[in-house]
């Protein structure tokens, strides 16, 4: 299981959806996800991507003129006990 997660951060959701559509057309895996607050408080939508696809994603961003803030990596933070009260 991967311990590092990579996110593409955006200034607004329109750019996130544009990139998501282009990546799907290329067959690149991307998941629409909430933006982790430790990375940005700007836009609530980000794309969760795989590290192996970063070069292809950067080329797609440049080719289609999609506005992104940055591509960032953080340690995976999944707590299976979160929101369990019993």
mmCIF file of N, CA, C and O in Angstrom, residues 9-50:
data_model
loop_
_atom_site.group_PDB
_atom_site.id
_atom_site.type_symbol
_atom_site.label_atom_id
_atom_site.label_comp_id
_atom_site.label_asym_id
_atom_site.label_seq_id
_atom_site.Cartn_x
_atom_site.Cartn_y
_atom_site.Cartn_z
ATOM 1 N N UNK A 9 -3.091 20.513 -7.331
ATOM 2 C CA UNK A 9 -3.880 21.564 -6.680
ATOM 3 C C UNK A 9 -4.236 22.648 -7.688
ATOM 4 O O UNK A 9 -3.422 22.996 -8.560
ATOM 5 N N UNK A 10 -5.431 23.202 -7.553
ATOM 6 C CA UNK A 10 -5.974 24.149 -8.526
ATOM 7 C C UNK A 10 -6.463 25.426 -7.860
ATOM 8 O O UNK A 10 -6.856 25.410 -6.704
ATOM 9 N N UNK A 11 -6.513 26.531 -8.625
ATOM 10 C CA UNK A 11 -7.083 27.770 -8.098
ATOM 11 C C UNK A 11 -8.618 27.735 -8.086
ATOM 12 O O UNK A 11 -9.253 28.491 -7.378
ATOM 13 N N UNK A 12 -9.224 26.832 -8.915
ATOM 14 C CA UNK A 12 -10.683 26.706 -8.953
ATOM 15 C C UNK A 12 -11.078 25.339 -9.505
ATOM 16 O O UNK A 12 -10.258 24.639 -10.094
ATOM 17 N N UNK A 13 -12.328 24.984 -9.319
ATOM 18 C CA UNK A 13 -12.775 23.649 -9.718
ATOM 19 C C UNK A 13 -12.876 23.473 -11.235
ATOM 20 O O UNK A 13 -12.790 22.355 -11.736
ATOM 21 N N UNK A 14 -13.045 24.549 -11.982
ATOM 22 C CA UNK A 14 -13.129 24.437 -13.438
ATOM 23 C C UNK A 14 -11.866 23.829 -14.025
ATOM 24 O O UNK A 14 -11.926 22.958 -14.893
ATOM 25 N N UNK A 15 -10.716 24.292 -13.552
ATOM 26 C CA UNK A 15 -9.449 23.749 -14.043
ATOM 27 C C UNK A 15 -9.270 22.299 -13.625
ATOM 28 O O UNK A 15 -8.729 21.491 -14.384
ATOM 29 N N UNK A 16 -9.728 21.955 -12.436
ATOM 30 C CA UNK A 16 -9.646 20.565 -11.978
ATOM 31 C C UNK A 16 -10.444 19.650 -12.899
ATOM 32 O O UNK A 16 -9.964 18.582 -13.309
ATOM 33 N N UNK A 17 -11.634 20.070 -13.256
ATOM 34 C CA UNK A 17 -12.481 19.246 -14.116
ATOM 35 C C UNK A 17 -11.932 19.160 -15.535
ATOM 36 O O UNK A 17 -12.026 18.115 -16.182
ATOM 37 N N UNK A 18 -11.341 20.248 -16.011
ATOM 38 C CA UNK A 18 -10.719 20.225 -17.357
ATOM 39 C C UNK A 18 -9.582 19.215 -17.399
ATOM 40 O O UNK A 18 -9.494 18.408 -18.335
ATOM 41 N N UNK A 19 -8.700 19.261 -16.387
ATOM 42 C CA UNK A 19 -7.575 18.327 -16.375
ATOM 43 C C UNK A 19 -8.064 16.899 -16.200
ATOM 44 O O UNK A 19 -7.575 15.990 -16.862
ATOM 45 N N UNK A 20 -9.043 16.697 -15.346
ATOM 46 C CA UNK A 20 -9.595 15.355 -15.135
ATOM 47 C C UNK A 20 -10.087 14.767 -16.462
ATOM 48 O O UNK A 20 -9.778 13.630 -16.805
ATOM 49 N N UNK A 21 -10.824 15.570 -17.218
ATOM 50 C CA UNK A 21 -11.346 15.121 -18.515
ATOM 51 C C UNK A 21 -10.212 14.772 -19.486
ATOM 52 O O UNK A 21 -10.249 13.742 -20.160
ATOM 53 N N UNK A 22 -9.199 15.631 -19.552
ATOM 54 C CA UNK A 22 -8.076 15.374 -20.457
ATOM 55 C C UNK A 22 -7.303 14.108 -20.053
ATOM 56 O O UNK A 22 -6.904 13.322 -20.908
ATOM 57 N N UNK A 23 -7.099 13.913 -18.758
ATOM 58 C CA UNK A 23 -6.365 12.729 -18.293
ATOM 59 C C UNK A 23 -7.145 11.456 -18.576
ATOM 60 O O UNK A 23 -6.559 10.438 -18.966
ATOM 61 N N UNK A 24 -8.453 11.497 -18.395
ATOM 62 C CA UNK A 24 -9.279 10.326 -18.712
ATOM 63 C C UNK A 24 -9.166 9.986 -20.193
ATOM 64 O O UNK A 24 -9.106 8.817 -20.560
ATOM 65 N N UNK A 25 -9.125 11.012 -21.043
ATOM 66 C CA UNK A 25 -8.964 10.790 -22.473
ATOM 67 C C UNK A 25 -7.635 10.141 -22.827
ATOM 68 O O UNK A 25 -7.537 9.411 -23.806
ATOM 69 N N UNK A 26 -6.626 10.401 -22.000
ATOM 70 C CA UNK A 26 -5.300 9.810 -22.217
ATOM 71 C C UNK A 26 -5.165 8.443 -21.549
ATOM 72 O O UNK A 26 -4.157 7.767 -21.718
ATOM 73 N N UNK A 27 -6.152 8.069 -20.750
ATOM 74 C CA UNK A 27 -6.073 6.803 -20.028
ATOM 75 C C UNK A 27 -5.232 6.878 -18.764
ATOM 76 O O UNK A 27 -4.774 5.857 -18.253
ATOM 77 N N UNK A 28 -5.021 8.090 -18.254
ATOM 78 C CA UNK A 28 -4.237 8.292 -17.035
ATOM 79 C C UNK A 28 -5.188 8.283 -15.846
ATOM 80 O O UNK A 28 -6.199 8.979 -15.853
ATOM 81 N N UNK A 29 -4.851 7.505 -14.825
ATOM 82 C CA UNK A 29 -5.704 7.399 -13.642
ATOM 83 C C UNK A 29 -5.600 8.671 -12.801
ATOM 84 O O UNK A 29 -4.514 9.104 -12.439
ATOM 85 N N UNK A 30 -6.754 9.239 -12.479
ATOM 86 C CA UNK A 30 -6.844 10.399 -11.592
ATOM 87 C C UNK A 30 -8.168 10.296 -10.844
ATOM 88 O O UNK A 30 -9.171 9.864 -11.411
ATOM 89 N N UNK A 31 -8.148 10.681 -9.581
ATOM 90 C CA UNK A 31 -9.343 10.615 -8.749
ATOM 91 C C UNK A 31 -9.650 12.023 -8.240
ATOM 92 O O UNK A 31 -8.759 12.688 -7.693
ATOM 93 N N UNK A 32 -10.889 12.464 -8.416
ATOM 94 C CA UNK A 32 -11.304 13.751 -7.866
ATOM 95 C C UNK A 32 -11.401 13.581 -6.355
ATOM 96 O O UNK A 32 -12.047 12.651 -5.875
ATOM 97 N N UNK A 33 -10.715 14.464 -5.629
ATOM 98 C CA UNK A 33 -10.640 14.323 -4.174
ATOM 99 C C UNK A 33 -10.706 15.691 -3.499
ATOM 100 O O UNK A 33 -10.351 16.701 -4.106
ATOM 101 N N UNK A 34 -11.135 15.704 -2.234
ATOM 102 C CA UNK A 34 -11.052 16.956 -1.485
ATOM 103 C C UNK A 34 -9.594 17.354 -1.298
ATOM 104 O O UNK A 34 -8.742 16.492 -1.111
ATOM 105 N N UNK A 35 -9.308 18.625 -1.369
ATOM 106 C CA UNK A 35 -7.938 19.093 -1.175
ATOM 107 C C UNK A 35 -7.584 19.015 0.311
ATOM 108 O O UNK A 35 -8.296 19.577 1.134
ATOM 109 N N UNK A 36 -6.504 18.312 0.639
ATOM 110 C CA UNK A 36 -6.081 18.292 2.047
ATOM 111 C C UNK A 36 -5.748 19.710 2.512
ATOM 112 O O UNK A 36 -5.031 20.445 1.824
ATOM 113 N N UNK A 37 -6.274 20.121 3.626
ATOM 114 C CA UNK A 37 -6.080 21.489 4.123
ATOM 115 C C UNK A 37 -4.624 21.804 4.437
ATOM 116 O O UNK A 37 -4.250 22.971 4.437
ATOM 117 N N UNK A 38 -3.811 20.786 4.662
ATOM 118 C CA UNK A 38 -2.392 21.069 4.913
ATOM 119 C C UNK A 38 -1.674 21.482 3.635
ATOM 120 O O UNK A 38 -0.597 22.051 3.686
ATOM 121 N N UNK A 39 -2.298 21.219 2.477
ATOM 122 C CA UNK A 39 -1.687 21.597 1.197
ATOM 123 C C UNK A 39 -2.186 22.941 0.674
ATOM 124 O O UNK A 39 -1.429 23.699 0.097
ATOM 125 N N UNK A 40 -3.479 23.200 0.837
ATOM 126 C CA UNK A 40 -4.035 24.443 0.301
ATOM 127 C C UNK A 40 -5.402 24.710 0.917
ATOM 128 O O UNK A 40 -6.154 23.788 1.204
ATOM 129 N N UNK A 41 -5.710 25.985 1.058
ATOM 130 C CA UNK A 41 -7.057 26.370 1.485
ATOM 131 C C UNK A 41 -7.784 27.086 0.357
ATOM 132 O O UNK A 41 -8.864 27.613 0.563
ATOM 133 N N UNK A 42 -7.187 27.092 -0.831
ATOM 134 C CA UNK A 42 -7.750 27.840 -1.957
ATOM 135 C C UNK A 42 -8.965 27.142 -2.556
ATOM 136 O O UNK A 42 -10.072 27.610 -2.428
ATOM 137 N N UNK A 43 -8.764 26.049 -3.220
ATOM 138 C CA UNK A 43 -9.851 25.334 -3.888
ATOM 139 C C UNK A 43 -10.083 24.014 -3.162
ATOM 140 O O UNK A 43 -9.135 23.329 -2.797
ATOM 141 N N UNK A 44 -11.324 23.637 -2.978
ATOM 142 C CA UNK A 44 -11.630 22.423 -2.244
ATOM 143 C C UNK A 44 -11.497 21.149 -3.055
ATOM 144 O O UNK A 44 -11.631 20.060 -2.534
ATOM 145 N N UNK A 45 -11.211 21.279 -4.359
ATOM 146 C CA UNK A 45 -11.117 20.111 -5.230
ATOM 147 C C UNK A 45 -9.680 19.946 -5.716
ATOM 148 O O UNK A 45 -9.025 20.910 -6.105
ATOM 149 N N UNK A 46 -9.210 18.710 -5.697
ATOM 150 C CA UNK A 46 -7.887 18.396 -6.234
ATOM 151 C C UNK A 46 -7.985 17.077 -6.980
ATOM 152 O O UNK A 46 -9.030 16.420 -6.962
ATOM 153 N N UNK A 47 -6.912 16.703 -7.642
ATOM 154 C CA UNK A 47 -6.845 15.394 -8.281
ATOM 155 C C UNK A 47 -5.782 14.573 -7.574
ATOM 156 O O UNK A 47 -4.644 15.014 -7.416
ATOM 157 N N UNK A 48 -6.156 13.391 -7.167
ATOM 158 C CA UNK A 48 -5.240 12.435 -6.566
ATOM 159 C C UNK A 48 -4.665 11.616 -7.718
ATOM 160 O O UNK A 48 -5.415 11.020 -8.503
ATOM 161 N N UNK A 49 -3.346 11.638 -7.840
ATOM 162 C CA UNK A 49 -2.684 11.009 -8.988
ATOM 163 C C UNK A 49 -1.612 10.036 -8.518
ATOM 164 O O UNK A 49 -1.244 10.024 -7.348
ATOM 165 N N UNK A 50 -1.086 9.266 -9.452
ATOM 166 C CA UNK A 50 0.003 8.348 -9.160
ATOM 167 C C UNK A 50 1.331 8.992 -9.565
ATOM 168 O O UNK A 50 1.416 9.687 -10.571
#
